[in-house]
XYZ file of C-alpha atoms in Angstrom:
473
model
C -10.080 16.351 -8.187
C -11.343 16.985 -11.608
C -13.960 18.216 -10.750
C -12.947 20.451 -7.759
C -10.059 22.509 -10.429
C -13.209 22.923 -12.622
C -15.680 23.899 -10.403
C -14.117 25.289 -7.197
C -11.197 26.620 -9.197
C -12.296 28.033 -12.974
C -10.429 25.175 -14.762
C -11.725 25.127 -18.167
C -13.082 21.439 -18.872
C -12.187 20.875 -22.152
C -8.390 22.360 -21.199
C -7.941 20.130 -18.270
C -8.907 17.382 -21.363
C -6.173 18.622 -23.844
C -3.319 19.454 -21.304
C -3.901 15.418 -20.526
C -3.878 14.975 -24.801
C -1.169 16.506 -24.957
C 0.821 15.374 -22.243
C -0.047 11.580 -22.929
C 0.540 12.061 -26.670
C 4.296 13.636 -25.482
C 5.008 10.196 -23.203
C 3.232 8.418 -26.097
C 6.213 10.212 -28.717
C 9.025 9.928 -26.179
C 8.460 6.055 -25.550
C 8.644 5.190 -29.036
C 9.905 8.160 -31.528
C 10.528 5.378 -34.718
C 7.329 4.507 -35.041
C 4.307 6.115 -37.613
C 0.796 3.935 -37.796
C -1.263 5.159 -34.490
C -4.569 3.746 -32.994
C -6.325 4.629 -30.901
C -9.100 3.126 -29.279
C -11.901 5.160 -27.462
C -14.850 4.924 -25.479
C -17.828 6.821 -23.875
C -16.292 9.480 -20.995
C -13.872 11.988 -20.317
C -10.711 9.562 -21.534
C -12.327 8.422 -24.516
C -12.170 12.212 -25.318
C -8.572 12.351 -24.274
C -7.443 10.045 -26.710
C -9.624 11.938 -29.547
C -6.893 14.849 -28.313
C -3.887 12.669 -29.088
C -5.396 11.707 -32.327
C -5.754 14.864 -33.395
C -2.141 15.673 -32.281
C -0.839 12.384 -33.888
C -2.306 13.033 -37.330
C -1.317 17.244 -37.009
C 2.269 15.578 -36.172
C 2.408 13.589 -40.149
C 1.489 10.473 -38.291
C -1.218 7.219 -40.117
C -3.690 7.415 -36.823
C -6.441 5.161 -37.164
C -9.274 6.097 -34.433
C -11.634 2.927 -33.448
C -15.072 4.046 -30.960
C -16.222 1.523 -28.904
C -19.656 3.688 -27.743
C -20.968 6.581 -30.880
C -19.572 9.490 -30.584
C -22.528 11.406 -30.980
C -23.857 9.925 -27.916
C -21.196 11.762 -25.931
C -20.553 14.519 -24.003
C -19.277 18.010 -23.143
C -15.540 18.028 -23.145
C -15.516 14.455 -24.757
C -18.302 15.438 -27.406
C -16.279 18.504 -28.578
C -12.574 16.799 -28.952
C -14.272 14.395 -30.776
C -16.157 16.172 -33.353
C -13.080 18.663 -33.872
C -11.457 15.362 -34.760
C -14.415 14.550 -37.133
C -14.176 17.300 -39.341
C -10.650 15.924 -41.024
C -9.896 12.357 -39.689
C -12.254 9.441 -39.713
C -13.810 7.562 -36.783
C -14.247 4.398 -36.787
C -16.253 1.823 -35.004
C -14.350 -0.537 -33.513
C -15.180 -4.406 -35.024
C -13.211 -6.613 -33.107
C -9.887 -6.213 -34.719
C -7.206 -3.585 -34.662
C -6.395 -2.426 -38.250
C -3.162 -3.858 -40.833
C -0.614 -1.599 -40.487
C -0.572 0.183 -37.088
C 2.603 -0.353 -35.132
C 1.459 1.008 -31.025
C -1.670 1.393 -29.915
C -3.130 3.863 -27.624
C -6.196 2.405 -24.727
C -8.150 5.755 -23.762
C -11.314 3.285 -23.382
C -12.239 3.014 -19.780
C -11.044 4.789 -16.917
C -10.277 5.783 -13.320
C -14.040 5.027 -12.634
C -14.786 1.780 -13.924
C -16.462 0.036 -11.040
C -17.651 -3.235 -12.619
C -16.095 -6.558 -15.387
C -15.516 -5.786 -18.491
C -17.633 -7.563 -20.860
C -18.805 -7.344 -24.187
C -17.367 -5.152 -27.153
C -14.951 -3.930 -24.616
C -13.364 -6.895 -23.177
C -13.216 -7.692 -26.985
C -10.532 -4.929 -27.510
C -8.639 -5.758 -24.528
C -8.431 -8.563 -25.514
C -7.420 -7.406 -29.340
C -5.005 -5.387 -27.926
C -3.203 -7.266 -25.549
C -3.014 -10.092 -28.839
C -1.917 -7.193 -30.852
C 2.320 -7.794 -29.304
C 2.672 -4.370 -30.268
C 4.002 -1.255 -27.946
C 1.131 0.304 -25.749
C -0.078 3.153 -23.924
C -3.078 3.638 -21.177
C -3.927 6.987 -20.768
C -4.327 7.223 -17.303
C -4.500 4.006 -15.904
C -5.438 0.889 -17.820
C -9.018 -0.224 -18.872
C -10.198 -2.963 -16.523
C -7.861 -1.818 -13.823
C -9.475 -0.666 -10.036
C -8.409 2.828 -10.527
C -9.028 1.821 -5.995
C -7.671 -1.975 -5.396
C -5.122 -2.387 -8.813
C -7.581 -5.450 -9.327
C -8.472 -6.818 -13.133
C -12.173 -6.251 -13.101
C -12.723 -9.182 -15.284
C -9.610 -8.429 -18.372
C -7.297 -5.232 -18.486
C -5.268 -4.071 -20.844
C -1.647 -4.927 -21.151
C 0.311 -1.920 -21.089
C 4.110 -0.558 -21.975
C 3.409 3.271 -20.561
C 0.753 5.188 -18.590
C 0.816 8.810 -18.393
C -1.661 9.425 -15.285
C -2.793 12.862 -14.208
C -3.488 15.072 -10.831
C -3.414 13.236 -8.517
C -1.922 9.000 -8.625
C -4.208 6.072 -8.993
C -3.570 3.720 -5.416
C -4.395 0.943 -8.242
C -0.915 1.352 -10.501
C 0.635 0.466 -7.567
C -0.271 -1.974 -5.924
C -2.893 -5.701 -6.594
C -2.342 -6.513 -10.548
C -1.677 -2.689 -11.183
C 1.329 -2.498 -11.917
C 2.009 -5.604 -14.095
C -0.921 -3.430 -16.680
C 0.676 0.053 -16.153
C 4.232 -0.451 -17.322
C 6.008 2.773 -16.399
C 4.048 5.449 -15.002
C 4.286 8.975 -15.893
C 2.692 11.115 -14.262
C 1.560 14.730 -14.986
C -0.323 17.062 -12.343
C -1.164 19.504 -14.988
C -1.001 22.988 -12.914
C -3.926 22.870 -11.194
C -3.976 25.500 -8.801
C -2.359 23.716 -5.136
C -5.752 24.505 -3.152
C -7.507 21.229 -5.524
C -5.652 18.723 -2.895
C -5.885 20.472 0.614
C -8.145 18.390 2.558
C -8.445 15.243 0.739
C -7.176 12.165 2.753
C -5.214 9.800 0.247
C -5.793 6.554 0.378
C -2.007 6.166 0.486
C 1.447 7.485 1.007
C 3.575 6.215 -1.771
C 7.188 5.940 -0.261
C 10.384 4.225 -0.909
C 14.234 4.865 0.235
C 15.074 8.322 -1.061
C 13.014 9.678 0.787
C 13.841 7.797 3.992
C 17.844 8.190 3.582
C 17.283 10.578 6.020
C 17.030 8.552 8.810
C 20.456 6.989 8.762
C 22.362 10.042 9.679
C 26.533 8.617 10.453
C 26.682 7.203 14.080
C 28.723 9.674 16.663
C 31.800 8.698 17.417
C 31.605 7.711 21.069
C 28.921 4.605 20.404
C 28.910 1.142 21.540
C 26.654 -1.705 20.995
C 24.325 -1.041 23.661
C 23.268 1.719 22.299
C 21.782 -0.037 19.482
C 19.499 -3.054 21.220
C 19.203 -6.934 20.863
C 17.446 -8.363 18.981
C 16.385 -12.069 18.889
C 15.537 -14.636 16.087
C 13.300 -17.187 17.251
C 12.978 -19.979 14.508
C 14.655 -22.567 12.600
C 12.758 -25.870 13.500
C 14.894 -29.020 11.667
C 15.439 -28.440 7.962
C 14.491 -25.145 8.161
C 17.274 -23.231 10.159
C 18.365 -21.550 6.886
C 15.347 -18.830 7.426
C 16.906 -18.121 10.920
C 20.169 -17.468 9.859
C 18.917 -15.099 7.423
C 16.723 -13.391 9.702
C 19.706 -13.142 12.259
C 21.603 -12.247 9.507
C 20.123 -9.429 8.453
C 19.678 -7.768 11.906
C 23.315 -7.675 12.347
C 24.636 -5.959 8.635
C 21.439 -3.227 9.623
C 23.483 -2.685 12.724
C 22.067 -4.300 15.870
C 24.672 -4.353 19.054
C 23.617 -7.565 19.757
C 21.640 -10.190 17.674
C 20.915 -13.544 19.624
C 19.056 -16.913 17.886
C 17.365 -19.454 19.455
C 16.903 -22.781 17.288
C 17.262 -26.218 16.853
C 20.681 -26.581 18.724
C 21.896 -29.101 15.808
C 22.364 -26.446 13.614
C 24.210 -23.685 16.173
C 27.288 -24.866 14.426
C 26.549 -24.391 10.924
C 25.125 -20.910 12.307
C 28.565 -19.695 13.887
C 30.547 -21.381 11.200
C 28.309 -18.606 8.253
C 28.607 -15.830 10.557
C 30.136 -16.715 13.816
C 29.335 -12.804 15.036
C 25.492 -14.818 16.211
C 25.217 -16.117 19.846
C 23.104 -18.925 18.956
C 21.245 -21.054 21.721
C 18.666 -24.281 21.702
C 15.092 -23.481 22.839
C 16.592 -23.779 27.316
C 17.604 -20.768 27.073
C 14.586 -18.675 25.558
C 13.084 -17.726 28.160
C 16.452 -16.013 30.208
C 16.971 -14.269 26.243
C 13.749 -12.798 26.393
C 15.274 -11.269 29.710
C 17.444 -9.683 27.918
C 16.175 -8.702 24.039
C 15.291 -5.751 22.644
C 12.615 -6.646 19.827
C 12.008 -10.380 19.441
C 11.629 -11.748 15.526
C 9.370 -14.791 15.690
C 8.272 -16.975 12.434
C 11.514 -18.173 10.082
C 11.571 -21.241 9.935
C 9.730 -21.782 12.895
C 7.451 -24.931 11.332
C 4.334 -26.232 12.944
C 6.014 -29.282 14.943
C 5.608 -29.288 18.693
C 8.557 -27.365 19.047
C 7.342 -24.296 16.971
C 4.199 -24.090 18.679
C 5.885 -24.275 21.973
C 9.126 -21.868 21.269
C 5.985 -19.715 19.953
C 3.911 -19.592 23.147
C 6.687 -18.319 25.524
C 8.300 -16.638 22.787
C 4.659 -14.268 22.676
C 5.226 -13.277 26.356
C 7.819 -11.226 25.221
C 6.582 -8.134 26.663
C 7.929 -5.742 24.195
C 7.984 -5.287 20.392
C 8.264 -8.316 17.831
C 8.204 -9.407 14.068
C 5.833 -11.961 13.546
C 6.490 -14.422 9.648
C 5.755 -17.396 8.431
C 4.700 -19.730 10.576
C 4.198 -17.626 14.017
C 1.931 -15.817 11.376
C -0.097 -19.477 10.688
C -0.033 -19.824 14.681
C -1.326 -16.393 15.522
C -4.163 -16.959 13.128
C -5.140 -20.259 14.848
C -4.860 -18.608 18.349
C -5.622 -14.348 17.874
C -4.733 -12.539 20.264
C -3.490 -8.824 19.598
C -0.753 -6.684 20.615
C 0.177 -3.363 20.032
C 3.268 -3.366 19.878
C 4.076 -6.014 16.891
C 4.915 -6.006 13.205
C 2.750 -8.440 11.258
C 4.516 -9.601 8.228
C 2.242 -11.876 6.421
C 1.950 -12.187 2.507
C -1.204 -12.467 0.737
C -1.679 -16.397 1.529
C -0.368 -15.838 4.864
C -2.673 -12.124 4.653
C -5.742 -14.596 4.232
C -5.577 -17.551 6.752
C -5.389 -14.136 9.554
C -8.480 -13.287 7.549
C -10.354 -16.098 7.383
C -9.400 -14.815 2.909
C -8.652 -16.553 0.638
C -4.953 -15.295 -0.945
C -7.116 -14.317 -3.640
C -9.897 -11.939 -1.539
C -6.663 -9.840 -0.658
C -5.720 -9.527 -4.123
C -8.776 -8.200 -4.383
C -8.407 -5.335 -2.337
C -5.748 -4.468 -0.479
C -6.246 -1.982 1.294
C -9.130 -3.407 3.293
C -7.135 -6.434 4.299
C -3.950 -4.634 5.643
C -5.903 -1.858 7.550
C -8.249 -5.475 9.005
C -5.091 -6.773 9.969
C -4.689 -3.732 12.333
C -7.672 -3.618 13.296
C -8.035 -7.663 14.485
C -4.889 -8.226 15.176
C -3.065 -4.532 16.584
C 0.207 -3.157 15.818
C 1.512 -2.665 12.364
C 1.133 -4.446 9.531
C 2.773 -5.185 6.691
C 1.439 -6.962 3.857
C 3.796 -7.998 1.239
C 3.879 -8.272 -2.448
C 3.805 -6.088 -5.636
C 2.677 -2.763 -4.344
C 3.924 -4.007 -0.167
C 1.688 -1.666 2.198
C 2.165 -0.377 5.631
C -0.669 -0.048 7.390
C 0.135 2.116 11.595
C -2.578 2.984 13.590
C -4.601 5.817 12.419
C -3.012 7.162 9.257
C -3.311 6.124 5.459
C -0.543 3.152 4.687
C 2.323 3.492 3.460
C 2.917 1.584 0.038
C 6.709 0.717 -1.588
C 6.748 1.037 -5.392
C 10.599 -0.258 -5.136
C 11.829 -3.438 -5.981
C 11.405 -5.706 -8.557
C 9.724 -9.603 -9.693
C 12.874 -10.976 -8.075
C 12.167 -11.119 -4.556
C 10.393 -13.426 -5.420
C 12.378 -16.611 -4.504
C 12.954 -18.459 -0.964
C 14.323 -16.227 1.978
C 12.491 -13.016 1.100
C 10.850 -12.649 3.650
C 12.676 -13.076 6.061
C 15.463 -10.739 5.959
C 12.937 -8.679 5.291
C 12.135 -9.666 9.396
C 15.563 -9.377 10.683
C 15.862 -5.867 8.983
C 12.401 -4.210 10.559
C 13.527 -5.989 14.020
C 17.082 -4.617 13.962
C 15.437 -1.080 12.934
C 13.312 -1.419 15.948
C 16.343 -2.403 18.174
C 18.164 0.823 17.440
C 15.439 3.449 18.562
C 12.680 2.932 15.414
C 9.292 2.334 16.393
C 7.620 -0.082 14.900
C 5.325 1.942 11.958
C 8.893 3.574 10.966
C 10.925 0.560 11.587
C 8.266 -1.521 9.229
C 7.492 1.158 6.456
C 11.904 1.697 6.835
C 12.801 -1.912 6.736
C 10.232 -2.319 3.657
C 11.458 0.478 1.210
C 15.934 -0.968 3.038
C 14.847 -4.414 1.078
C 12.984 -3.368 -2.006
C 16.086 -1.005 -2.283
C 18.587 -3.702 -1.163
C 17.117 -5.785 -4.338
C 16.387 -3.353 -6.854
C 20.854 -3.129 -6.436
C 21.247 -6.686 -6.124
C 19.064 -7.135 -9.102
C 21.737 -5.395 -11.291
C 23.350 -8.545 -12.487
C 19.482 -9.879 -13.231
C 16.163 -10.417 -11.376
C 15.476 -14.238 -11.845
C 18.521 -15.530 -9.665
C 18.256 -12.738 -7.664
C 18.616 -14.932 -3.674
C 17.425 -13.378 -0.166
C 21.034 -13.405 1.034
C 22.304 -11.461 -1.916
C 20.336 -8.124 -0.548
C 22.327 -8.333 2.871
C 25.636 -7.390 1.410
C 23.473 -4.595 -0.476
C 22.285 -3.475 2.878
C 25.277 -2.095 4.346
C 25.819 1.056 1.735
C 22.409 1.590 1.787
C 22.328 2.442 5.852
C 25.147 4.174 5.533
C 24.012 6.992 2.262
C 27.278 9.491 1.628
């Protein structure tokens, strides 16, 4: 898009670099208005050029500025060479020599941009490690050095930034994989490039969140009745794991399904009904009859790997309608792969790895490739959970949810998500729309519940928040 703006639409490259540098400098001052001693680390490309623009603006603003070059400024080309030469007229450019200067109280990372494809090594790695060890606030220009712009993977080592201003297009790697943990707060500026720059460009992903989907939850008609909102059947809850099926069923009910039934171990029934009397709870002998009446099956929460779990899994997989698979249903699918066009798979990276014959780390290295492969191999819709959850439907770019928080790293969150998705399918959403809306509802509910703190957030804390989100004023 940079190239198209310059070559096809007459935007001067130097003007684009100056606008990016000015935008980044504004973000820096907004984040730390009281800090006065800036260290800028500049690499050998246009990312470094942005750094020289920032340094010049800071120097004019009366800040103390130290510029450390990771590449000889005399070897720069094009616009980066222009802005580096301009800075050198009145400022000093020193080579990086293994450490940051004394006295600086904030750092700008302008070393490596979005084109990085190989591990960070040598002097650049030393600089990354020095920045991370400094304990100072850090702004990364466009993307933290060492993060792959397309996948969010760390290439050897990466700068941990507090703020990352990014330009013209949002980089997918800022929002999934390791990217969110390194980018900090992302600030976007389109730099006013012509709209035609974006024409015909297929996005790597489509950013999604609750605010963009709340219109999908209109008020119900006054003549509504429960038969219009479907029947969710949750299958799971082997001995010692009944809570997983209970949470999925409670989430399905709280999200508005007309009826919710559960097939679980018979001994769980009294506890389920005490916790949520609106549920209909049965033993496995009722499964065949319930499959005849269900609108959607949520299969896997607390299912386990025992003979009981395997038997109910095989029977439930015969259901011809939509299915939502989670937890041990995904492990059973990995053991005996099959294809189902109306299913929704909801794996975390470890489960996705088992489904694809990969390690969890390999899945995280390219989450986009993994979620696409899940849909290709197994059919239906794939939801790859984690920071920057991805929802992949057939023949479309994945949706990337940027809501959610680290408090969601606790047991039961996936069970609640599967119940939400199942409930939306029962109410008439297509599997792909239910998966996207469910992921966003789940994340938004967790963000609301985390108002009291992320640590200690429980999956059941989301249930009360879901009701408000599903009834926006």
